Amino acid sequence: MALKKLVAGNWKMHGLSSDLAEIKAIADASGAYPGVDVALCVPAILIERASRAVPGFAIGGQDVHFAEKGAHTGCVSAQMLLDAGAVLTIVGHSERRDAQRESDAEVKSKAEAALSCGLQVILCIGESLEVREAGNAVETVIAQLAASLPAQSGGRLSVAYEPIWAIGTGKVPTVEEIGEMHAAIRRKLEDAFGQEGGDVRILYGGSVKASNAGEIFAVPDVDGALVGGASLKAADFIPIVGAAAESRPVEGARAIA
Ligand code: PGA
């Protein structure tokens, strides 16, 4: 059965109080698409205000620390995200793997900490342009997935395949390349989790916009999208949600908690 699609926005380091109206516009317009799960991952400091502004709409964080609490200056725990009103978090985004030097083992610990608190998790993986051009994209991404995957999916895990060279560049892999990668990710998830691996949503991320979303959502094993730049404005983001709603029937499909 097709999984219910998840379209999650990653606001990265964008968002002030004055943007709460845009968050509200996105939440309101998403209400017209009950067949799609929609979420916005906002800066940690905006989570509480955003979740109060749009009750019932899924607000998430963009990172989480693996420890429950302690001497970790500047970091945010899973319990803190939940306490602020988040229902999900991204872990292992390539911008953090790169700039904050996050290892696969650390990403795995973060995913486990978030899942054990009851958060949904979007675990990001993806290859560099050098790896893609060398023809090693699938094996590299699957090795990264194997090393970052939490011990259990907890029924709340999504994986986002985000080729680094496609993020914020306007470049997108071909639908064949996306299909090949998502099929390999699905096989790995089924290896790791058995039947539950079939229920883990696999999102595509990297320059998703209204004009390419329909084509991407039609690829088998694409169960949604992680959207950066095009998630900042309702006018850009909602047509992507609409494309997800049109892409496949979702009767009886699993919903975001
Ligand atoms: P983009 O970012 O949609 O702006 O390419 C995607 C992401 O980094 O999650």
PDB file of C-alpha atoms and ligand atoms in Angstrom:
ATOM      1  CA  MET A   1       0.000   0.000   0.000  1.00  0.00           C
ATOM      2  CA  ALA A   2       1.221   3.514  -0.755  1.00  0.00           C
ATOM      3  CA  LEU A   3       2.306   5.402   2.336  1.00  0.00           C
ATOM      4  CA  LYS A   4       0.667   8.687   3.170  1.00  0.00           C
ATOM      5  CA  LYS A   5       2.977  11.371   1.823  1.00  0.00           C
ATOM      6  CA  LEU A   6       4.848  13.758   4.087  1.00  0.00           C
ATOM      7  CA  VAL A   7       5.830  17.191   2.788  1.00  0.00           C
ATOM      8  CA  ALA A   8       8.101  18.842   5.326  1.00  0.00           C
ATOM      9  CA  GLY A   9       9.546  22.328   5.055  1.00  0.00           C
ATOM     10  CA  ASN A  10      13.030  23.014   6.369  1.00  0.00           C
ATOM     11  CA  TRP A  11      13.241  26.704   7.171  1.00  0.00           C
ATOM     12  CA  LYS A  12      16.962  26.454   8.049  1.00  0.00           C
ATOM     13  CA  MET A  13      18.172  29.761   9.580  1.00  0.00           C
ATOM     14  CA  HIS A  14      15.132  31.744   8.461  1.00  0.00           C
ATOM     15  CA  GLY A  15      12.221  32.917  10.552  1.00  0.00           C
ATOM     16  CA  LEU A  16      11.393  35.739  12.955  1.00  0.00           C
ATOM     17  CA  SER A  17       8.238  36.664  14.863  1.00  0.00           C
ATOM     18  CA  SER A  18       7.134  38.561  11.789  1.00  0.00           C
ATOM     19  CA  ASP A  19       7.061  35.261   9.845  1.00  0.00           C
ATOM     20  CA  LEU A  20       4.463  33.639  12.108  1.00  0.00           C
ATOM     21  CA  ALA A  21       1.780  34.937   9.756  1.00  0.00           C
ATOM     22  CA  GLU A  22       3.373  32.961   6.905  1.00  0.00           C
ATOM     23  CA  ILE A  23       3.476  29.819   9.087  1.00  0.00           C
ATOM     24  CA  LYS A  24      -0.207  30.347   9.816  1.00  0.00           C
ATOM     25  CA  ALA A  25      -0.947  30.788   6.101  1.00  0.00           C
ATOM     26  CA  ILE A  26       0.853  27.499   5.348  1.00  0.00           C
ATOM     27  CA  ALA A  27      -0.947  25.647   8.155  1.00  0.00           C
ATOM     28  CA  ASP A  28      -4.342  26.982   7.101  1.00  0.00           C
ATOM     29  CA  ALA A  29      -3.865  26.171   3.428  1.00  0.00           C
ATOM     30  CA  SER A  30      -2.555  22.674   4.275  1.00  0.00           C
ATOM     31  CA  GLY A  31      -5.911  21.958   5.871  1.00  0.00           C
ATOM     32  CA  ALA A  32      -7.322  21.588   2.360  1.00  0.00           C
ATOM     33  CA  TYR A  33      -5.125  18.489   1.854  1.00  0.00           C
ATOM     34  CA  PRO A  34      -6.015  15.974   4.572  1.00  0.00           C
ATOM     35  CA  GLY A  35      -4.476  13.175   2.462  1.00  0.00           C
ATOM     36  CA  VAL A  36      -0.973  14.624   2.977  1.00  0.00           C
ATOM     37  CA  ASP A  37       0.996  15.119   6.193  1.00  0.00           C
ATOM     38  CA  VAL A  38       2.538  18.586   6.208  1.00  0.00           C
ATOM     39  CA  ALA A  39       5.144  19.880   8.651  1.00  0.00           C
ATOM     40  CA  LEU A  40       7.458  22.861   9.070  1.00  0.00           C
ATOM     41  CA  CYS A  41      10.847  22.510  10.760  1.00  0.00           C
ATOM     42  CA  VAL A  42      11.694  25.955  12.077  1.00  0.00           C
ATOM     43  CA  PRO A  43      14.605  27.416  14.078  1.00  0.00           C
ATOM     44  CA  ALA A  44      14.552  26.080  17.667  1.00  0.00           C
ATOM     45  CA  ILE A  45      13.814  29.475  19.111  1.00  0.00           C
ATOM     46  CA  LEU A  46      10.669  29.827  16.994  1.00  0.00           C
ATOM     47  CA  ILE A  47       9.184  26.392  17.773  1.00  0.00           C
ATOM     48  CA  GLU A  48       7.149  27.376  20.780  1.00  0.00           C
ATOM     49  CA  ARG A  49       5.649  30.484  19.184  1.00  0.00           C
ATOM     50  CA  ALA A  50       4.965  28.629  15.937  1.00  0.00           C
ATOM     51  CA  SER A  51       3.275  25.692  17.653  1.00  0.00           C
ATOM     52  CA  ARG A  52       1.098  28.050  19.687  1.00  0.00           C
ATOM     53  CA  ALA A  53       0.183  29.979  16.538  1.00  0.00           C
ATOM     54  CA  VAL A  54      -0.937  26.846  14.639  1.00  0.00           C
ATOM     55  CA  PRO A  55      -2.333  24.290  17.109  1.00  0.00           C
ATOM     56  CA  GLY A  56      -2.668  20.838  15.580  1.00  0.00           C
ATOM     57  CA  PHE A  57      -0.219  21.590  12.753  1.00  0.00           C
ATOM     58  CA  ALA A  58       3.099  19.705  12.875  1.00  0.00           C
ATOM     59  CA  ILE A  59       5.995  21.954  13.874  1.00  0.00           C
ATOM     60  CA  GLY A  60       9.458  20.441  14.118  1.00  0.00           C
ATOM     61  CA  GLY A  61      13.072  21.167  14.950  1.00  0.00           C
ATOM     62  CA  GLN A  62      16.046  20.948  12.597  1.00  0.00           C
ATOM     63  CA  ASP A  63      18.473  19.178  14.932  1.00  0.00           C
ATOM     64  CA  VAL A  64      18.568  17.642  18.398  1.00  0.00           C
ATOM     65  CA  HIS A  65      21.282  16.672  20.846  1.00  0.00           C
ATOM     66  CA  PHE A  66      21.703  12.978  21.663  1.00  0.00           C
ATOM     67  CA  ALA A  67      21.998  13.498  25.410  1.00  0.00           C
ATOM     68  CA  GLU A  68      19.008  13.850  27.697  1.00  0.00           C
ATOM     69  CA  LYS A  69      20.521  16.886  29.435  1.00  0.00           C
ATOM     70  CA  GLY A  70      23.846  18.169  30.705  1.00  0.00           C
ATOM     71  CA  ALA A  71      26.808  20.382  29.948  1.00  0.00           C
ATOM     72  CA  HIS A  72      26.210  20.982  26.223  1.00  0.00           C
ATOM     73  CA  THR A  73      26.289  24.726  25.709  1.00  0.00           C
ATOM     74  CA  GLY A  74      23.989  25.916  22.958  1.00  0.00           C
ATOM     75  CA  CYS A  75      22.337  22.538  22.361  1.00  0.00           C
ATOM     76  CA  VAL A  76      18.705  21.449  22.564  1.00  0.00           C
ATOM     77  CA  SER A  77      17.499  18.060  23.840  1.00  0.00           C
ATOM     78  CA  ALA A  78      14.633  15.985  22.460  1.00  0.00           C
ATOM     79  CA  GLN A  79      12.632  16.630  25.615  1.00  0.00           C
ATOM     80  CA  MET A  80      13.132  20.383  25.107  1.00  0.00           C
ATOM     81  CA  LEU A  81      11.826  20.146  21.543  1.00  0.00           C
ATOM     82  CA  LEU A  82       8.758  18.263  22.754  1.00  0.00           C
ATOM     83  CA  ASP A  83       8.279  20.689  25.632  1.00  0.00           C
ATOM     84  CA  ALA A  84       8.297  23.576  23.149  1.00  0.00           C
ATOM     85  CA  GLY A  85       5.576  21.889  21.076  1.00  0.00           C
ATOM     86  CA  ALA A  86       7.570  20.100  18.363  1.00  0.00           C
ATOM     87  CA  VAL A  87       6.320  16.733  17.088  1.00  0.00           C
ATOM     88  CA  LEU A  88       9.271  15.968  14.828  1.00  0.00           C
ATOM     89  CA  THR A  89      12.876  16.807  14.123  1.00  0.00           C
ATOM     90  CA  ILE A  90      15.347  16.560  11.283  1.00  0.00           C
ATOM     91  CA  VAL A  91      18.656  14.839  12.074  1.00  0.00           C
ATOM     92  CA  GLY A  92      21.808  14.529   9.987  1.00  0.00           C
ATOM     93  CA  HIS A  93      21.135  17.280   7.468  1.00  0.00           C
ATOM     94  CA  SER A  94      24.165  17.582   5.173  1.00  0.00           C
ATOM     95  CA  GLU A  95      24.651  21.215   6.220  1.00  0.00           C
ATOM     96  CA  ARG A  96      25.189  19.981   9.803  1.00  0.00           C
ATOM     97  CA  ARG A  97      27.201  16.923   8.792  1.00  0.00           C
ATOM     98  CA  ASP A  98      29.482  19.363   6.972  1.00  0.00           C
ATOM     99  CA  ALA A  99      29.612  22.571   9.065  1.00  0.00           C
ATOM    100  CA  GLN A 100      29.186  20.893  12.476  1.00  0.00           C
ATOM    101  CA  ARG A 101      31.175  17.798  11.466  1.00  0.00           C
ATOM    102  CA  GLU A 102      28.441  15.429  12.582  1.00  0.00           C
ATOM    103  CA  SER A 103      29.400  11.783  12.156  1.00  0.00           C
ATOM    104  CA  ASP A 104      27.073   8.942  11.201  1.00  0.00           C
ATOM    105  CA  ALA A 105      27.373   7.571  14.753  1.00  0.00           C
ATOM    106  CA  GLU A 106      26.316  10.923  16.203  1.00  0.00           C
ATOM    107  CA  VAL A 107      23.385  11.172  13.798  1.00  0.00           C
ATOM    108  CA  LYS A 108      22.296   7.682  14.823  1.00  0.00           C
ATOM    109  CA  SER A 109      22.404   8.655  18.524  1.00  0.00           C
ATOM    110  CA  LYS A 110      20.399  11.797  17.784  1.00  0.00           C
ATOM    111  CA  ALA A 111      17.751   9.808  15.913  1.00  0.00           C
ATOM    112  CA  GLU A 112      17.514   7.306  18.772  1.00  0.00           C
ATOM    113  CA  ALA A 113      17.228  10.055  21.402  1.00  0.00           C
ATOM    114  CA  ALA A 114      14.444  11.783  19.475  1.00  0.00           C
ATOM    115  CA  LEU A 115      12.515   8.575  18.728  1.00  0.00           C
ATOM    116  CA  SER A 116      12.707   7.440  22.334  1.00  0.00           C
ATOM    117  CA  CYS A 117      11.041  10.714  23.409  1.00  0.00           C
ATOM    118  CA  GLY A 118       8.186  10.178  20.961  1.00  0.00           C
ATOM    119  CA  LEU A 119       9.291  12.608  18.249  1.00  0.00           C
ATOM    120  CA  GLN A 120       9.003  11.797  14.566  1.00  0.00           C
ATOM    121  CA  VAL A 121      12.434  11.824  12.921  1.00  0.00           C
ATOM    122  CA  ILE A 122      13.532  12.776   9.422  1.00  0.00           C
ATOM    123  CA  LEU A 123      17.005  11.270   8.950  1.00  0.00           C
ATOM    124  CA  CYS A 124      18.918  12.875   6.056  1.00  0.00           C
ATOM    125  CA  ILE A 125      21.436  11.129   3.822  1.00  0.00           C
ATOM    126  CA  GLY A 126      22.929  12.050   0.454  1.00  0.00           C
ATOM    127  CA  GLU A 127      26.030  12.009  -1.690  1.00  0.00           C
ATOM    128  CA  SER A 128      28.396  14.751  -2.886  1.00  0.00           C
ATOM    129  CA  LEU A 129      28.796  15.651  -6.552  1.00  0.00           C
ATOM    130  CA  GLU A 130      32.223  13.951  -6.642  1.00  0.00           C
ATOM    131  CA  VAL A 131      30.690  10.693  -5.444  1.00  0.00           C
ATOM    132  CA  ARG A 132      27.812  10.956  -7.942  1.00  0.00           C
ATOM    133  CA  GLU A 133      30.225  11.642 -10.804  1.00  0.00           C
ATOM    134  CA  ALA A 134      32.457   8.768  -9.768  1.00  0.00           C
ATOM    135  CA  GLY A 135      29.453   6.444 -10.076  1.00  0.00           C
ATOM    136  CA  ASN A 136      29.421   5.480  -6.383  1.00  0.00           C
ATOM    137  CA  ALA A 137      26.275   7.287  -5.242  1.00  0.00           C
ATOM    138  CA  VAL A 138      24.136   4.270  -4.313  1.00  0.00           C
ATOM    139  CA  GLU A 139      26.780   2.363  -2.376  1.00  0.00           C
ATOM    140  CA  THR A 140      27.941   5.527  -0.563  1.00  0.00           C
ATOM    141  CA  VAL A 141      24.435   6.589   0.459  1.00  0.00           C
ATOM    142  CA  ILE A 142      23.477   3.079   1.580  1.00  0.00           C
ATOM    143  CA  ALA A 143      26.649   2.855   3.696  1.00  0.00           C
ATOM    144  CA  GLN A 144      25.806   6.242   5.216  1.00  0.00           C
ATOM    145  CA  LEU A 145      22.262   5.050   5.909  1.00  0.00           C
ATOM    146  CA  ALA A 146      23.469   1.805   7.500  1.00  0.00           C
ATOM    147  CA  ALA A 147      25.763   3.727   9.838  1.00  0.00           C
ATOM    148  CA  SER A 148      23.199   6.427  10.755  1.00  0.00           C
ATOM    149  CA  LEU A 149      20.095   4.274  11.114  1.00  0.00           C
ATOM    150  CA  PRO A 150      18.601   4.016  14.603  1.00  0.00           C
ATOM    151  CA  ALA A 151      18.291   0.507  16.059  1.00  0.00           C
ATOM    152  CA  GLN A 152      14.508   0.695  15.686  1.00  0.00           C
ATOM    153  CA  SER A 153      12.211   2.763  13.501  1.00  0.00           C
ATOM    154  CA  GLY A 154       9.668   3.119  16.287  1.00  0.00           C
ATOM    155  CA  GLY A 155       7.062   3.603  13.536  1.00  0.00           C
ATOM    156  CA  ARG A 156       8.061   7.269  13.506  1.00  0.00           C
ATOM    157  CA  LEU A 157      11.067   7.356  11.211  1.00  0.00           C
ATOM    158  CA  SER A 158      11.344   8.925   7.760  1.00  0.00           C
ATOM    159  CA  VAL A 159      14.509   8.957   5.673  1.00  0.00           C
ATOM    160  CA  ALA A 160      15.240  11.914   3.391  1.00  0.00           C
ATOM    161  CA  TYR A 161      17.480  11.301   0.390  1.00  0.00           C
ATOM    162  CA  GLU A 162      19.055  14.671  -0.320  1.00  0.00           C
ATOM    163  CA  PRO A 163      21.912  14.717  -2.841  1.00  0.00           C
ATOM    164  CA  ILE A 164      24.190  17.490  -1.528  1.00  0.00           C
ATOM    165  CA  TRP A 165      24.711  18.867  -5.027  1.00  0.00           C
ATOM    166  CA  ALA A 166      20.941  19.320  -5.453  1.00  0.00           C
ATOM    167  CA  ILE A 167      20.388  21.334  -2.265  1.00  0.00           C
ATOM    168  CA  GLY A 168      19.679  24.991  -3.006  1.00  0.00           C
ATOM    169  CA  THR A 169      21.212  24.720  -6.477  1.00  0.00           C
ATOM    170  CA  GLY A 170      18.190  24.231  -8.742  1.00  0.00           C
ATOM    171  CA  LYS A 171      19.795  20.974  -9.933  1.00  0.00           C
ATOM    172  CA  VAL A 172      17.760  17.800  -9.509  1.00  0.00           C
ATOM    173  CA  PRO A 173      18.699  14.182 -10.257  1.00  0.00           C
ATOM    174  CA  THR A 174      16.762  12.444 -13.023  1.00  0.00           C
ATOM    175  CA  VAL A 175      13.665  10.518 -12.005  1.00  0.00           C
ATOM    176  CA  GLU A 176      15.601   7.337 -12.847  1.00  0.00           C
ATOM    177  CA  GLU A 177      18.389   8.325 -10.440  1.00  0.00           C
ATOM    178  CA  ILE A 178      15.852   9.137  -7.720  1.00  0.00           C
ATOM    179  CA  GLY A 179      14.021   5.857  -8.341  1.00  0.00           C
ATOM    180  CA  GLU A 180      17.227   3.822  -8.232  1.00  0.00           C
ATOM    181  CA  MET A 181      18.289   5.427  -4.943  1.00  0.00           C
ATOM    182  CA  HIS A 182      14.898   5.180  -3.249  1.00  0.00           C
ATOM    183  CA  ALA A 183      14.582   1.501  -4.215  1.00  0.00           C
ATOM    184  CA  ALA A 184      18.023   0.818  -2.707  1.00  0.00           C
ATOM    185  CA  ILE A 185      17.059   2.714   0.463  1.00  0.00           C
ATOM    186  CA  ARG A 186      13.828   0.700   0.709  1.00  0.00           C
ATOM    187  CA  ARG A 187      15.778  -2.577   0.432  1.00  0.00           C
ATOM    188  CA  LYS A 188      18.150  -1.460   3.172  1.00  0.00           C
ATOM    189  CA  LEU A 189      15.254  -0.426   5.443  1.00  0.00           C
ATOM    190  CA  GLU A 190      13.591  -3.811   4.922  1.00  0.00           C
ATOM    191  CA  ASP A 191      16.888  -5.542   5.685  1.00  0.00           C
ATOM    192  CA  ALA A 192      17.209  -3.557   8.886  1.00  0.00           C
ATOM    193  CA  PHE A 193      13.609  -3.513  10.124  1.00  0.00           C
ATOM    194  CA  GLY A 194      11.852  -6.360   8.308  1.00  0.00           C
ATOM    195  CA  GLN A 195       8.244  -5.591   7.439  1.00  0.00           C
ATOM    196  CA  GLU A 196       8.359  -2.285   9.354  1.00  0.00           C
ATOM    197  CA  GLY A 197      10.975  -1.113   6.876  1.00  0.00           C
ATOM    198  CA  GLY A 198       8.176  -0.937   4.315  1.00  0.00           C
ATOM    199  CA  ASP A 199       6.403   1.662   6.455  1.00  0.00           C
ATOM    200  CA  VAL A 200       9.333   4.086   6.737  1.00  0.00           C
ATOM    201  CA  ARG A 201       8.644   7.050   4.489  1.00  0.00           C
ATOM    202  CA  ILE A 202      11.435   7.902   2.070  1.00  0.00           C
ATOM    203  CA  LEU A 203      11.415  11.595   1.196  1.00  0.00           C
ATOM    204  CA  TYR A 204      13.319  13.246  -1.634  1.00  0.00           C
ATOM    205  CA  GLY A 205      14.974  16.596  -0.927  1.00  0.00           C
ATOM    206  CA  GLY A 206      17.006  19.029  -3.037  1.00  0.00           C
ATOM    207  CA  SER A 207      15.535  21.854  -5.151  1.00  0.00           C
ATOM    208  CA  VAL A 208      11.965  20.553  -4.945  1.00  0.00           C
ATOM    209  CA  LYS A 209       9.538  23.159  -6.265  1.00  0.00           C
ATOM    210  CA  ALA A 210       6.018  23.306  -7.651  1.00  0.00           C
ATOM    211  CA  SER A 211       7.245  22.741 -11.207  1.00  0.00           C
ATOM    212  CA  ASN A 212       9.067  19.451 -10.507  1.00  0.00           C
ATOM    213  CA  ALA A 213       7.149  18.057  -7.509  1.00  0.00           C
ATOM    214  CA  GLY A 214       4.543  16.114  -9.490  1.00  0.00           C
ATOM    215  CA  GLU A 215       7.167  14.283 -11.505  1.00  0.00           C
ATOM    216  CA  ILE A 216       9.204  13.448  -8.382  1.00  0.00           C
ATOM    217  CA  PHE A 217       6.170  12.245  -6.386  1.00  0.00           C
ATOM    218  CA  ALA A 218       5.259   9.864  -9.213  1.00  0.00           C
ATOM    219  CA  VAL A 219       8.514   7.928  -8.708  1.00  0.00           C
ATOM    220  CA  PRO A 220       7.978   4.637  -6.835  1.00  0.00           C
ATOM    221  CA  ASP A 221       9.113   4.760  -3.203  1.00  0.00           C
ATOM    222  CA  VAL A 222       9.052   8.560  -3.085  1.00  0.00           C
ATOM    223  CA  ASP A 223       6.823   9.082  -0.062  1.00  0.00           C
ATOM    224  CA  GLY A 224       7.141  12.843   0.204  1.00  0.00           C
ATOM    225  CA  ALA A 225       9.630  15.680   0.143  1.00  0.00           C
ATOM    226  CA  LEU A 226      11.888  17.722   2.369  1.00  0.00           C
ATOM    227  CA  VAL A 227      11.742  21.247   0.981  1.00  0.00           C
ATOM    228  CA  GLY A 228      14.091  24.106   1.815  1.00  0.00           C
ATOM    229  CA  GLY A 229      13.860  27.364  -0.136  1.00  0.00           C
ATOM    230  CA  ALA A 230      10.390  26.693  -1.563  1.00  0.00           C
ATOM    231  CA  SER A 231       8.935  26.141   1.943  1.00  0.00           C
ATOM    232  CA  LEU A 232       9.381  29.723   3.118  1.00  0.00           C
ATOM    233  CA  LYS A 233       6.293  31.106   1.398  1.00  0.00           C
ATOM    234  CA  ALA A 234       2.831  29.559   1.272  1.00  0.00           C
ATOM    235  CA  ALA A 235       2.569  30.547  -2.396  1.00  0.00           C
ATOM    236  CA  ASP A 236       5.573  28.324  -3.247  1.00  0.00           C
ATOM    237  CA  PHE A 237       5.014  25.544  -0.704  1.00  0.00           C
ATOM    238  CA  ILE A 238       1.297  24.817  -0.956  1.00  0.00           C
ATOM    239  CA  PRO A 239       1.409  23.830  -4.657  1.00  0.00           C
ATOM    240  CA  ILE A 240       4.002  21.180  -3.640  1.00  0.00           C
ATOM    241  CA  VAL A 241       1.559  19.877  -1.017  1.00  0.00           C
ATOM    242  CA  GLY A 242      -1.115  19.900  -3.735  1.00  0.00           C
ATOM    243  CA  ALA A 243       1.124  17.863  -6.038  1.00  0.00           C
ATOM    244  CA  ALA A 244       1.602  15.300  -3.245  1.00  0.00           C
ATOM    245  CA  ALA A 245      -2.174  15.121  -2.744  1.00  0.00           C
ATOM    246  CA  GLU A 246      -2.713  14.375  -6.416  1.00  0.00           C
ATOM    247  CA  SER A 247       0.069  11.848  -6.772  1.00  0.00           C
ATOM    248  CA  ARG A 248      -1.368   8.643  -5.279  1.00  0.00           C
ATOM    249  CA  PRO A 249      -4.391   7.425  -3.361  1.00  0.00           C
ATOM    250  CA  VAL A 250      -3.784   7.291   0.374  1.00  0.00           C
ATOM    251  CA  GLU A 251      -6.876   5.561   1.734  1.00  0.00           C
ATOM    252  CA  GLY A 252      -6.111   3.791   4.956  1.00  0.00           C
ATOM    253  CA  ALA A 253      -2.543   5.064   4.908  1.00  0.00           C
ATOM    254  CA  ARG A 254      -0.654   5.821   8.072  1.00  0.00           C
ATOM    255  CA  ALA A 255      -0.781   9.362   9.437  1.00  0.00           C
ATOM    256  CA  ILE A 256       1.852  11.391  11.255  1.00  0.00           C
ATOM    257  CA  ALA A 257       1.342  11.090  15.024  1.00  0.00           C
TER     258      ALA A 257
HETATM  259  P1  PGA B   1      16.301  23.156  -1.009  1.00  0.00           P
HETATM  260  O1  PGA B   1      16.798  22.522   0.385  1.00  0.00           O
HETATM  261  O2  PGA B   1      14.862  22.701  -1.203  1.00  0.00           O
HETATM  262  O3  PGA B   1      16.412  24.634  -0.810  1.00  0.00           O
HETATM  263  O4  PGA B   1      17.202  22.624  -2.073  1.00  0.00           O
HETATM  264  C1  PGA B   1      16.433  21.216   0.766  1.00  0.00           C
HETATM  265  C2  PGA B   1      17.035  20.883   2.096  1.00  0.00           C
HETATM  266  O5  PGA B   1      18.180  21.280   2.358  1.00  0.00           O
HETATM  267  O6  PGA B   1      16.392  20.198   2.917  1.00  0.00           O
END
